Amino acid sequence: MSLPLRITFEEKDYTYIVLTKSITRETNSIQITLNNEEFSFVRNSKGDWDADDSTVGDHLGLLKAIARNIKLRYR
């Protein structure tokens, strides 16, 4: 299991864990856990990470912030 990563969103701290191992430029999907829930991200045609529509729920803004964080961390 990887180390927890932190993000501050709307003045609250969140911790998430990237479940996908060995992320490379060819990786097309990433799994994370956030608050004991699993979420999926898929790479779009521009190379950005988007939350999988089936997992978004009411966390859209937070998941977009995490996707930007993942993009910066795993170039």
Short mmCIF file of C-alpha atoms in Angstrom, two decimals:
data_model
loop_
_atom_site.label_atom_id
_atom_site.label_comp_id
_atom_site.label_asym_id
_atom_site.label_seq_id
_atom_site.Cartn_x
_atom_site.Cartn_y
_atom_site.Cartn_z
CA MET A 1 0.00 0.00 0.00
CA SER A 2 1.33 3.46 -0.81
CA LEU A 3 1.67 6.34 1.60
CA PRO A 4 -1.29 8.64 2.24
CA LEU A 5 -1.24 11.91 0.30
CA ARG A 6 -2.78 15.12 1.61
CA ILE A 7 -4.73 17.81 -0.17
CA THR A 8 -6.45 20.92 1.15
CA PHE A 9 -9.75 21.69 -0.57
CA GLU A 10 -12.13 24.45 0.51
CA GLU A 11 -10.16 24.96 3.73
CA LYS A 12 -10.44 21.29 4.76
CA ASP A 13 -7.67 18.70 4.73
CA TYR A 14 -8.26 15.38 3.01
CA THR A 15 -6.08 12.29 2.84
CA TYR A 16 -6.18 9.89 -0.08
CA ILE A 17 -4.19 6.83 -1.11
CA VAL A 18 -3.28 5.94 -4.70
CA LEU A 19 -4.01 2.23 -5.13
CA THR A 20 -2.60 1.90 -8.64
CA LYS A 21 1.01 0.76 -8.66
CA SER A 22 3.67 1.76 -11.19
CA ILE A 23 2.04 4.82 -12.75
CA THR A 24 3.72 5.66 -16.07
CA ARG A 25 2.94 7.80 -19.11
CA GLU A 26 1.06 4.82 -20.58
CA THR A 27 -1.23 4.40 -17.56
CA ASN A 28 -4.84 5.12 -18.57
CA SER A 29 -6.65 4.67 -15.26
CA ILE A 30 -5.89 5.22 -11.59
CA GLN A 31 -7.70 3.98 -8.51
CA ILE A 32 -7.63 5.90 -5.21
CA THR A 33 -9.30 5.64 -1.82
CA LEU A 34 -10.75 8.71 -0.15
CA ASN A 35 -12.69 8.44 3.11
CA ASN A 36 -12.78 4.63 2.73
CA GLU A 37 -14.41 4.92 -0.71
CA GLU A 38 -12.76 3.92 -3.98
CA PHE A 39 -12.70 6.33 -6.89
CA SER A 40 -11.43 5.95 -10.44
CA PHE A 41 -9.69 8.42 -12.71
CA VAL A 42 -9.26 7.98 -16.46
CA ARG A 43 -6.96 9.90 -18.78
CA ASN A 44 -8.71 12.02 -21.39
CA SER A 45 -7.45 12.87 -24.89
CA LYS A 46 -5.58 15.96 -23.59
CA GLY A 47 -3.63 13.86 -21.08
CA ASP A 48 -5.52 15.19 -18.06
CA TRP A 49 -7.05 12.95 -15.40
CA ASP A 50 -10.84 13.01 -15.09
CA ALA A 51 -12.96 11.31 -12.46
CA ASP A 52 -14.85 8.32 -13.83
CA ASP A 53 -18.50 9.38 -14.05
CA SER A 54 -19.75 6.31 -12.22
CA THR A 55 -17.73 7.12 -9.08
CA VAL A 56 -18.14 10.89 -8.72
CA GLY A 57 -21.17 11.21 -6.44
CA ASP A 58 -21.17 14.52 -4.59
CA HIS A 59 -17.37 14.91 -4.56
CA LEU A 60 -16.87 16.43 -8.03
CA GLY A 61 -14.86 19.51 -6.99
CA LEU A 62 -12.67 17.54 -4.60
CA LEU A 63 -12.02 14.82 -7.18
CA LYS A 64 -11.04 17.43 -9.78
CA ALA A 65 -8.56 18.90 -7.29
CA ILE A 66 -7.14 15.43 -6.59
CA ALA A 67 -6.87 14.78 -10.34
CA ARG A 68 -4.83 17.98 -10.76
CA ASN A 69 -2.67 16.94 -7.82
CA ILE A 70 -2.06 13.50 -9.34
CA LYS A 71 -1.20 15.06 -12.71
CA LEU A 72 1.44 17.27 -11.07
CA ARG A 73 2.85 14.47 -8.94
CA TYR A 74 2.96 11.77 -11.66
CA ARG A 75 4.12 13.51 -14.83
#
